[in-house]
Amino acid sequence: MAEMRPKIAAVDPVWGRICAEAVEAVRDEPLLGALIHAGLLHHATMERALAYRFSLKLASGEMSEQILREIADEAYGSTAELGVAARADLVAVFERDPACHRFLQPILFFKGYQALQAYRIAHWLWQRGRRDMAYFVQMRTSEMFGVDIHPAAKIGKAVMIDHAHSIVIGETAVVGDNVSMLHSVTLGGTGKEEQDRHPKIGDGVLIGAGAKVLGNIKVGNNSRIAAGSVVLSDVPPCKTVAGVPAKIVGEAGCDQPSVKMDHRLKNCAGGE
């Protein structure tokens, strides 16, 4: 008879830390015990917890929680990249947002993180030709979180959308890895063009609150867009732009603006 060997559980530091924090949270606030058990501790993996959260938040009288849960479970089960991106996004929020003190906060409480994970499932549906279901997820994400991301848009990993109210990202937009954006950011078009009409945001870019980036333009890697700016033309890498319309006002100030999260213009010409 063949020797039976116990299976070794895969090491998942992010999920392990979330579960440890969840146990502490239940101890410190017992009234949240049911929510935390149902949302986190009841699940064997982070992917299963995310699928539960997705279905719970987006369910409505038009689409049941069970159907949405089956869609999310299929997505996470067939595409490991979704789980990888979810972990990278969560770590990005923890490292960049001073209001985030524990790993469990984004998955339970931060609508920017939850909306981004919902978009990733909508994009997964879009890539498989399930366009109408992808549109439904987009609609419910917009209704629930105030974040409207077209399911055809392409968004990289380790992305943080802070506060996330009134975010709009268009159909042909591309967002690179390690990007950070604040609330009321629009990555939109400039008219009724039907082809490639939305911005291409490079890696490591920091986009300030209320910034509007419009048209099929390129924003170079590791650049900064100041709050309230309207960007209508290409932005070179490692520069800071500000104003309406936005103009180059100096260097980006550091190697990774999206990680440092410094929105001040003190190091730029004409700044503080």
Short mmCIF file of N, CA, C and O in Angstrom, two decimals, residues 96 160 178-182 203-207 220-225 237-240 251-263:
data_model
loop_
_atom_site.label_atom_id
_atom_site.label_comp_id
_atom_site.label_asym_id
_atom_site.label_seq_id
_atom_site.Cartn_x
_atom_site.Cartn_y
_atom_site.Cartn_z
N ARG A 96 0.80 52.71 1.27
CA ARG A 96 0.70 54.09 0.81
C ARG A 96 -0.33 54.93 1.56
O ARG A 96 -0.24 56.16 1.55
N MET A 160 -3.57 51.66 -6.21
CA MET A 160 -4.35 52.17 -5.09
C MET A 160 -5.27 53.29 -5.57
O MET A 160 -4.81 54.24 -6.22
N ASN A 178 1.65 49.87 -10.14
CA ASN A 178 2.10 50.77 -9.07
C ASN A 178 1.59 52.20 -9.24
O ASN A 178 2.29 53.16 -8.91
N VAL A 179 0.37 52.33 -9.72
CA VAL A 179 -0.24 53.66 -9.88
C VAL A 179 -1.08 53.98 -8.64
O VAL A 179 -1.73 53.10 -8.07
N SER A 180 -1.08 55.24 -8.24
CA SER A 180 -1.94 55.72 -7.16
C SER A 180 -2.77 56.87 -7.67
O SER A 180 -2.26 57.76 -8.36
N MET A 181 -4.07 56.84 -7.35
CA MET A 181 -4.93 57.96 -7.72
C MET A 181 -5.88 58.28 -6.57
O MET A 181 -6.27 57.40 -5.81
N LEU A 182 -6.23 59.55 -6.47
CA LEU A 182 -7.15 60.01 -5.45
C LEU A 182 -8.56 60.13 -6.02
O LEU A 182 -8.80 59.82 -7.20
N ASP A 203 3.66 53.31 -15.53
CA ASP A 203 3.91 52.74 -14.21
C ASP A 203 4.33 53.82 -13.22
O ASP A 203 5.01 54.79 -13.58
N GLY A 204 3.94 53.66 -11.96
CA GLY A 204 4.43 54.52 -10.90
C GLY A 204 3.89 55.93 -10.89
O GLY A 204 4.43 56.81 -10.21
N VAL A 205 2.80 56.18 -11.61
CA VAL A 205 2.25 57.54 -11.72
C VAL A 205 1.37 57.86 -10.51
O VAL A 205 0.63 57.00 -10.02
N LEU A 206 1.43 59.10 -10.05
CA LEU A 206 0.59 59.61 -8.98
C LEU A 206 -0.38 60.63 -9.58
O LEU A 206 0.06 61.62 -10.17
N ILE A 207 -1.69 60.40 -9.42
CA ILE A 207 -2.71 61.29 -9.97
C ILE A 207 -3.48 61.91 -8.81
O ILE A 207 -4.14 61.20 -8.04
N GLY A 220 3.83 59.53 -18.88
CA GLY A 220 5.04 58.74 -18.73
C GLY A 220 5.22 58.15 -17.34
O GLY A 220 4.64 58.62 -16.35
N ASN A 221 6.05 57.13 -17.26
CA ASN A 221 6.32 56.44 -16.00
C ASN A 221 6.81 57.42 -14.93
O ASN A 221 7.56 58.36 -15.21
N ASN A 222 6.35 57.18 -13.69
CA ASN A 222 6.85 57.89 -12.51
C ASN A 222 6.66 59.40 -12.60
O ASN A 222 7.48 60.18 -12.10
N SER A 223 5.55 59.81 -13.21
CA SER A 223 5.22 61.23 -13.27
C SER A 223 4.16 61.57 -12.23
O SER A 223 3.57 60.67 -11.61
N ARG A 224 3.92 62.86 -12.02
CA ARG A 224 2.89 63.32 -11.08
C ARG A 224 1.93 64.26 -11.79
O ARG A 224 2.36 65.13 -12.53
N ILE A 225 0.65 64.10 -11.49
CA ILE A 225 -0.37 65.01 -11.98
C ILE A 225 -0.99 65.68 -10.76
O ILE A 225 -1.57 65.02 -9.90
N PRO A 237 8.06 61.15 -18.93
CA PRO A 237 8.35 60.43 -17.68
C PRO A 237 9.01 61.34 -16.65
O PRO A 237 9.72 62.29 -16.99
N CYS A 238 8.71 61.08 -15.39
CA CYS A 238 9.41 61.70 -14.25
C CYS A 238 9.23 63.22 -14.18
O CYS A 238 10.11 63.94 -13.70
N LYS A 239 8.08 63.71 -14.65
CA LYS A 239 7.78 65.13 -14.58
C LYS A 239 6.53 65.36 -13.73
O LYS A 239 5.73 64.47 -13.51
N THR A 240 6.39 66.59 -13.25
CA THR A 240 5.16 67.00 -12.57
C THR A 240 4.44 67.99 -13.46
O THR A 240 5.04 68.94 -13.98
N GLU A 251 10.27 68.56 -11.98
CA GLU A 251 10.51 67.12 -11.95
C GLU A 251 9.52 66.44 -11.01
O GLU A 251 8.83 67.11 -10.23
N ALA A 252 9.47 65.13 -11.09
CA ALA A 252 8.54 64.38 -10.23
C ALA A 252 8.96 64.43 -8.77
O ALA A 252 8.13 64.24 -7.88
N GLY A 253 10.24 64.67 -8.51
CA GLY A 253 10.70 64.84 -7.13
C GLY A 253 11.22 63.60 -6.46
O GLY A 253 11.88 63.69 -5.42
N CYS A 254 10.92 62.42 -7.01
CA CYS A 254 11.41 61.17 -6.43
C CYS A 254 11.27 60.07 -7.47
O CYS A 254 10.65 60.26 -8.52
N ASP A 255 11.84 58.91 -7.19
CA ASP A 255 11.82 57.81 -8.14
C ASP A 255 10.45 57.17 -8.28
O ASP A 255 10.10 56.67 -9.36
N GLN A 256 9.67 57.15 -7.21
CA GLN A 256 8.37 56.49 -7.23
C GLN A 256 7.32 57.40 -6.58
O GLN A 256 6.97 57.23 -5.41
N PRO A 257 6.80 58.36 -7.33
CA PRO A 257 5.79 59.28 -6.76
C PRO A 257 4.57 58.55 -6.22
O PRO A 257 3.99 58.98 -5.21
N SER A 258 4.14 57.47 -6.87
CA SER A 258 2.93 56.77 -6.44
C SER A 258 3.10 56.10 -5.09
O SER A 258 2.11 55.84 -4.40
N VAL A 259 4.32 55.82 -4.71
CA VAL A 259 4.59 55.20 -3.42
C VAL A 259 4.80 56.26 -2.35
O VAL A 259 4.29 56.15 -1.23
N LYS A 260 5.54 57.31 -2.69
CA LYS A 260 5.80 58.37 -1.71
C LYS A 260 4.54 59.17 -1.40
O LYS A 260 4.37 59.68 -0.28
N MET A 261 3.65 59.33 -2.39
CA MET A 261 2.36 60.01 -2.19
C MET A 261 2.52 61.46 -1.74
O MET A 261 1.71 61.98 -0.98
N ASP A 262 3.53 62.13 -2.24
CA ASP A 262 3.75 63.54 -1.90
C ASP A 262 3.15 64.40 -3.02
O ASP A 262 3.67 64.44 -4.14
N HIS A 263 2.07 65.12 -2.71
CA HIS A 263 1.38 65.92 -3.71
C HIS A 263 1.85 67.37 -3.73
O HIS A 263 1.39 68.15 -4.57
#
